[in-house]
Each structure stands twice: as structure tokens, then as C-alpha cells.
Coordinates of N, CA, C and O in Angstrom, one line a residue:
I1 N 34.0 -376.9 59.2 CA 33.2 -375.7 59.2 C 33.0 -375.2 60.6 O 32.6 -376.0 61.4
E2 N 33.2 -373.9 60.8 CA 33.0 -373.4 62.1 C 31.9 -372.3 62.0 O 32.1 -371.4 61.2
M3 N 30.9 -372.4 62.8 CA 29.8 -371.5 62.7 C 29.5 -371.0 64.2 O 29.7 -371.8 65.1
H4 N 29.1 -369.8 64.3 CA 28.8 -369.3 65.7 C 27.3 -369.1 65.8 O 26.6 -368.8 64.9
K5 N 26.8 -369.3 67.0 CA 25.4 -369.3 67.3 C 24.7 -367.9 67.2 O 23.6 -367.8 66.8
E6 N 25.5 -366.9 67.4 CA 24.9 -365.5 67.3 C 24.3 -365.3 65.9 O 25.0 -365.5 64.9
G7 N 23.1 -364.8 65.9 CA 22.5 -364.4 64.6 C 22.1 -365.6 63.8 O 22.0 -365.4 62.6
T8 N 21.9 -366.7 64.3 CA 21.6 -367.9 63.5 C 20.1 -368.4 63.7 O 19.9 -369.5 63.9
R9 N 19.2 -367.5 63.7 CA 17.8 -367.8 63.9 C 17.1 -368.0 62.6 O 15.9 -368.1 62.5
I10 N 17.8 -368.0 61.5 CA 17.2 -368.2 60.2 C 16.9 -369.6 59.9 O 17.7 -370.5 60.1
K11 N 15.6 -369.9 59.5 CA 15.2 -371.3 59.2 C 15.3 -371.7 57.8 O 15.4 -372.8 57.4
T12 N 15.1 -370.7 56.9 CA 15.2 -371.0 55.5 C 16.4 -370.1 55.0 O 16.6 -369.0 55.5
M13 N 17.1 -370.6 54.0 CA 18.3 -369.8 53.6 C 18.7 -370.1 52.2 O 18.3 -371.1 51.6
A14 N 19.6 -369.3 51.7 CA 20.3 -369.5 50.4 C 21.8 -369.3 50.7 O 22.1 -368.6 51.7
A15 N 22.6 -370.0 50.0 CA 24.1 -369.9 50.3 C 24.9 -369.7 49.1 O 24.6 -370.1 48.0
V16 N 26.0 -369.0 49.4 CA 27.1 -368.8 48.4 C 28.3 -369.4 49.2 O 28.6 -369.0 50.3
V17 N 29.1 -370.2 48.5 CA 30.2 -370.9 49.2 C 31.5 -370.8 48.4 O 31.4 -370.9 47.2
S18 N 32.6 -370.5 49.1 CA 33.9 -370.4 48.5 C 34.6 -371.7 48.9 O 34.8 -371.9 50.1
I19 N 35.1 -372.5 48.0 CA 35.9 -373.7 48.3 C 37.2 -373.7 47.5 O 37.3 -373.0 46.5
S20 N 38.1 -374.4 48.0 CA 39.4 -374.6 47.3 C 39.8 -376.0 47.4 O 39.4 -376.8 48.3
R21 N 40.7 -376.4 46.5 CA 41.2 -377.8 46.4 C 42.1 -378.0 47.7 O 42.0 -379.1 48.3
E22 N 42.8 -377.0 48.1 CA 43.7 -377.1 49.3 C 43.0 -377.2 50.6 O 43.3 -378.0 51.5
D23 N 42.0 -376.3 50.8 CA 41.4 -376.1 52.1 C 39.9 -376.5 52.2 O 39.3 -376.3 53.3
G24 N 39.3 -376.9 51.1 CA 37.9 -377.2 51.2 C 37.1 -376.0 51.3 O 37.3 -375.0 50.6
I25 N 36.1 -376.0 52.2 CA 35.2 -374.8 52.3 C 36.0 -373.7 53.0 O 36.5 -373.9 54.1
E26 N 36.2 -372.6 52.3 CA 37.0 -371.5 52.9 C 36.1 -370.4 53.5 O 36.4 -369.8 54.5
D27 N 35.0 -370.1 52.8 CA 34.1 -369.0 53.2 C 32.7 -369.3 52.7 O 32.5 -370.0 51.8
F28 N 31.8 -368.7 53.4 CA 30.4 -368.9 53.0 C 29.6 -367.6 53.3 O 30.0 -366.9 54.2
L29 N 28.5 -367.5 52.6 CA 27.6 -366.4 52.9 C 26.2 -367.0 52.9 O 25.8 -367.7 51.9
I30 N 25.5 -366.8 54.0 CA 24.1 -367.4 54.1 C 23.1 -366.3 54.3 O 23.3 -365.4 55.1
K31 N 22.1 -366.3 53.5 CA 21.0 -365.3 53.5 C 19.7 -365.9 53.8 O 19.4 -367.0 53.4
E32 N 18.8 -365.1 54.4 CA 17.4 -365.6 54.7 C 16.5 -365.3 53.6 O 15.3 -365.4 53.7
R33 N 17.1 -365.0 52.4 CA 16.3 -364.7 51.2 C 17.1 -365.1 50.0 O 18.1 -365.7 50.2
S34 N 16.6 -364.9 48.9 CA 17.3 -365.2 47.7 C 18.6 -364.4 47.6 O 18.7 -363.3 48.1
I35 N 19.6 -365.0 46.9 CA 20.8 -364.4 46.7 C 20.7 -363.3 45.6 O 20.1 -363.5 44.6
L36 N 21.2 -362.1 46.0 CA 21.1 -361.0 45.0 C 22.5 -360.7 44.4 O 23.5 -361.2 44.9
K37 N 22.5 -359.9 43.4 CA 23.7 -359.6 42.7 C 24.7 -359.0 43.7 O 25.9 -359.3 43.6
T38 N 24.2 -358.1 44.6 CA 25.1 -357.5 45.6 C 25.8 -358.5 46.4 O 27.0 -358.4 46.8
D39 N 25.1 -359.6 46.8 CA 25.7 -360.7 47.6 C 26.8 -361.4 46.8 O 27.8 -361.7 47.3
I40 N 26.5 -361.7 45.5 CA 27.5 -362.3 44.7 C 28.8 -361.4 44.6 O 29.9 -361.9 44.7
L41 N 28.6 -360.2 44.3 CA 29.7 -359.2 44.2 C 30.5 -359.2 45.5 O 31.7 -359.1 45.5
E42 N 29.8 -359.2 46.6 CA 30.4 -359.1 48.0 C 31.4 -360.4 48.1 O 32.5 -360.2 48.5
M43 N 30.8 -361.5 47.8 CA 31.6 -362.7 47.9 C 32.8 -362.7 46.9 O 33.9 -363.1 47.3
L44 N 32.6 -362.3 45.7 CA 33.6 -362.3 44.7 C 34.8 -361.3 45.1 O 35.9 -361.6 44.8
H45 N 34.4 -360.2 45.7 CA 35.4 -359.3 46.2 C 36.3 -359.9 47.3 O 37.5 -359.7 47.3
E46 N 35.6 -360.7 48.1 CA 36.4 -361.4 49.2 C 37.3 -362.4 48.6 O 38.4 -362.6 49.0
V47 N 36.8 -363.1 47.6 CA 37.6 -364.2 46.9 C 38.8 -363.5 46.2 O 39.9 -364.0 46.3
A48 N 38.6 -362.3 45.6 CA 39.7 -361.6 44.9 C 40.7 -361.2 45.9 O 41.9 -361.3 45.7
E49 N 40.3 -360.7 47.1 CA 41.2 -360.2 48.1 C 42.0 -361.3 48.7 O 43.2 -361.2 48.9
S50 N 41.4 -362.5 48.9 CA 42.2 -363.6 49.6 C 42.9 -364.5 48.6 O 43.5 -365.5 49.0
N51 N 42.8 -364.3 47.3 CA 43.4 -365.2 46.3 C 44.2 -364.4 45.3 O 44.2 -364.8 44.1
K52 N 44.9 -363.4 45.7 CA 45.7 -362.6 44.8 C 46.8 -363.4 44.1 O 47.2 -363.1 43.0
E53 N 47.3 -364.4 44.8 CA 48.5 -365.2 44.2 C 48.0 -366.5 43.7 O 48.9 -367.3 43.2
R54 N 46.7 -366.8 43.7 CA 46.3 -368.1 43.2 C 45.3 -368.0 42.0 O 44.6 -367.0 42.0
H55 N 45.3 -368.9 41.1 CA 44.4 -369.0 40.1 C 43.0 -369.4 40.6 O 42.9 -370.3 41.4
V56 N 42.0 -368.7 40.1 CA 40.6 -369.0 40.6 C 39.7 -369.5 39.5 O 39.8 -368.9 38.4
T57 N 39.0 -370.5 39.8 CA 37.9 -371.0 38.9 C 36.6 -370.8 39.6 O 36.5 -371.3 40.7
I58 N 35.7 -370.2 39.0 CA 34.4 -369.9 39.6 C 33.4 -370.9 39.1 O 33.2 -371.0 37.8
F59 N 32.7 -371.6 39.9 CA 31.6 -372.6 39.5 C 30.3 -371.9 39.9 O 30.1 -371.6 41.1
M60 N 29.5 -371.7 38.9 CA 28.2 -371.0 39.2 C 27.0 -371.8 38.6 O 27.1 -372.5 37.6
D61 N 25.9 -371.7 39.3 CA 24.7 -372.2 38.8 C 24.1 -371.2 37.8 O 24.8 -370.2 37.5
N62 N 22.9 -371.3 37.4 CA 22.4 -370.4 36.4 C 21.5 -369.3 37.0 O 20.6 -368.8 36.4
L63 N 21.9 -368.9 38.2 CA 21.2 -367.7 38.9 C 21.4 -366.5 38.0 O 22.5 -366.2 37.5
R64 N 20.4 -365.8 37.8 CA 20.4 -364.6 36.9 C 21.5 -363.6 37.3 O 22.2 -363.0 36.4
A65 N 21.7 -363.4 38.6 CA 22.8 -362.5 39.0 C 24.1 -362.8 38.5 O 25.0 -362.0 38.4
H66 N 24.4 -364.1 38.3 CA 25.7 -364.5 37.8 C 26.0 -364.0 36.4 O 27.2 -363.9 36.1
Y67 N 25.0 -363.7 35.7 CA 25.2 -363.2 34.3 C 25.2 -361.7 34.2 O 25.3 -361.1 33.1
S68 N 25.1 -361.0 35.3 CA 25.0 -359.5 35.3 C 26.4 -358.9 34.8 O 27.4 -359.6 34.9
K69 N 26.3 -357.7 34.2 CA 27.5 -357.1 33.7 C 28.5 -356.9 34.8 O 29.7 -357.0 34.6
E70 N 28.1 -356.5 36.0 CA 29.0 -356.3 37.1 C 29.7 -357.5 37.5 O 30.9 -357.5 37.7
V71 N 29.0 -358.6 37.7 CA 29.6 -359.9 38.1 C 30.6 -360.4 37.0 O 31.7 -360.7 37.3
Q72 N 30.1 -360.4 35.8 CA 31.0 -360.8 34.7 C 32.2 -359.9 34.5 O 33.3 -360.4 34.2
G73 N 32.0 -358.6 34.8 CA 33.1 -357.7 34.7 C 34.2 -357.9 35.7 O 35.4 -357.9 35.5
L74 N 33.7 -358.3 36.9 CA 34.7 -358.6 38.0 C 35.4 -359.9 37.7 O 36.6 -360.0 38.0
I75 N 34.7 -360.8 37.2 CA 35.3 -362.1 36.8 C 36.4 -361.9 35.7 O 37.5 -362.3 35.8
K76 N 36.0 -361.1 34.7 CA 37.0 -360.8 33.6 C 38.2 -360.0 34.1 O 39.3 -360.3 33.8
Q77 N 37.9 -359.0 35.0 CA 39.0 -358.2 35.5 C 40.0 -359.0 36.3 O 41.2 -358.7 36.2
N78 N 39.6 -360.0 37.0 CA 40.5 -360.9 37.7 C 41.0 -362.1 36.9 O 41.8 -362.9 37.5
K79 N 40.6 -362.2 35.7 CA 41.0 -363.3 34.8 C 40.7 -364.6 35.3 O 41.5 -365.6 35.2
W80 N 39.6 -364.8 35.9 CA 39.1 -366.1 36.5 C 38.5 -366.9 35.4 O 37.9 -366.4 34.5
D81 N 38.6 -368.2 35.5 CA 37.8 -369.1 34.7 C 36.4 -369.3 35.3 O 36.3 -369.2 36.5
V82 N 35.5 -369.5 34.5 CA 34.1 -369.7 35.0 C 33.6 -371.0 34.4 O 33.7 -371.3 33.2
I83 N 32.9 -371.8 35.2 CA 32.2 -373.0 34.8 C 30.8 -372.8 35.2 O 30.5 -372.6 36.4
F84 N 29.9 -372.9 34.3 CA 28.5 -372.8 34.6 C 27.9 -374.2 34.6 O 28.2 -375.0 33.8
N85 N 27.1 -374.4 35.7 CA 26.5 -375.7 35.8 C 25.4 -375.9 34.7 O 24.8 -375.0 34.2
A86 N 25.2 -377.2 34.3 CA 24.2 -377.5 33.3 C 22.9 -377.2 33.9 O 22.5 -377.5 35.0
P87 N 22.0 -376.4 33.1 CA 20.7 -376.1 33.6 C 19.8 -377.3 33.8 O 19.8 -378.1 32.9
Y88 N 19.1 -377.3 34.9 CA 18.0 -378.3 35.1 C 18.5 -379.7 35.0 O 17.9 -380.6 34.6
S89 N 19.8 -380.0 35.5 CA 20.3 -381.3 35.5 C 20.8 -381.7 36.9 O 22.0 -381.5 37.2
S90 N 19.9 -382.1 37.7 CA 20.2 -382.4 39.1 C 21.3 -383.4 39.3 O 22.1 -383.3 40.2
M91 N 21.5 -384.3 38.4 CA 22.6 -385.2 38.5 C 24.0 -384.6 38.4 O 25.0 -385.1 38.8
Y92 N 24.0 -383.4 37.8 CA 25.3 -382.6 37.6 C 25.4 -381.5 38.6 O 26.4 -380.7 38.5
H93 N 24.5 -381.3 39.5 CA 24.6 -380.2 40.5 C 25.4 -380.6 41.7 O 24.9 -380.6 42.8
C94 N 26.7 -380.9 41.5 CA 27.6 -381.3 42.6 C 27.7 -380.2 43.6 O 27.9 -380.5 44.8
I95 N 27.6 -379.0 43.2 CA 27.7 -377.9 44.2 C 26.6 -378.0 45.2 O 26.8 -377.5 46.4
E96 N 25.5 -378.6 44.9 CA 24.4 -378.7 45.9 C 24.9 -379.6 47.1 O 24.4 -379.4 48.2
E97 N 25.8 -380.5 46.9 CA 26.3 -381.3 48.0 C 27.1 -380.4 49.0 O 27.0 -380.5 50.2
V98 N 27.9 -379.4 48.4 CA 28.6 -378.5 49.3 C 27.6 -377.6 50.0 O 27.7 -377.4 51.2
F99 N 26.6 -377.1 49.3 CA 25.6 -376.2 50.0 C 24.9 -377.0 51.1 O 24.6 -376.5 52.1
A100 N 24.6 -378.3 50.8 CA 23.9 -379.1 51.8 C 24.7 -379.3 53.1 O 24.2 -379.2 54.2
I101 N 26.0 -379.4 52.9 CA 26.9 -379.6 54.1 C 26.9 -378.3 54.9 O 26.7 -378.3 56.1
V102 N 27.0 -377.2 54.3 CA 27.0 -375.9 55.0 C 25.7 -375.7 55.7 O 25.6 -375.3 56.8
K103 N 24.6 -375.9 54.9 CA 23.2 -375.7 55.5 C 23.0 -376.6 56.7 O 22.4 -376.2 57.7
R104 N 23.4 -377.9 56.5 CA 23.2 -378.9 57.6 C 23.9 -378.4 58.9 O 23.3 -378.4 60.0
Q105 N 25.2 -378.0 58.8 CA 25.9 -377.5 59.9 C 25.2 -376.3 60.5 O 25.1 -376.1 61.7
Y106 N 24.8 -375.4 59.7 CA 24.1 -374.2 60.1 C 22.9 -374.5 60.9 O 22.6 -373.9 61.9
K107 N 22.1 -375.4 60.3 CA 20.8 -375.8 61.0 C 21.0 -376.5 62.3 O 20.2 -376.3 63.2
K108 N 22.1 -377.2 62.5 CA 22.4 -377.8 63.8 C 22.5 -376.8 64.9 O 22.1 -377.0 66.0
I109 N 23.1 -375.6 64.5 CA 23.2 -374.5 65.5 C 21.8 -374.0 65.9 O 21.6 -373.5 67.0
L110 N 20.9 -374.0 65.0 CA 19.6 -373.4 65.2 C 18.8 -374.2 66.3 O 17.9 -373.7 66.9
I111 N 19.1 -375.5 66.4 CA 18.3 -376.4 67.2 C 18.8 -376.3 68.7 O 19.7 -375.9 69.1

């Protein structure tokens, strides 16, 4: 993960992360507030642009924005598979490990 110090004064954050089997963490979006539908759409458009030749599976938690018509429409348009995480099951929230790695690296820059 490569992060740059410019603009990294945020102490609390939410993250959207793009990972692949081949390359691990490919891209991420960190916000100083809750993730909004527009943030999800922004990331999904980037995923669509950079994965035109690859099959994509989207792993999502149960954030309300993930269920919006626009997000679901973009997923359907790109013929992506979607896996929704089990609600309220911390033992199955493996994506939290990925978020923790990104946030930990990000916070090191803040110090």
C-alpha cells in the first residue's frame, strides 16, 4: 500500500477498498465521514473502468447505499457477482481485516 502524506490529517475515517486475487489491494477511498451512495458509485465506476477484461465479484457489507437502485443498476449493467456479508456477524466480517490494514497504514502517515 502506498499512501502520500498530503491531505492526510483525518483522524477518523470510513473506507471503501478494491482488492483482487492477483494484486491484493488495488485501490481505496478514505473519507472523514460515513460512506455515501455517491462514494460507492465513484469507486464502482473506477472498478468498471479498470476491469473491462476481468470478471468482478463485489463483496459488500450491509450499508444502505449498497442496496440503492443506482448501485444495484451499475452492478447489473456490468454483470458483476455480488456477495453480501452476513449482517451482525463479526466472525464473518473478513473485509474488516482489509479495512484495518488500509486504515493502519493511513494512520501511520498521520503521526
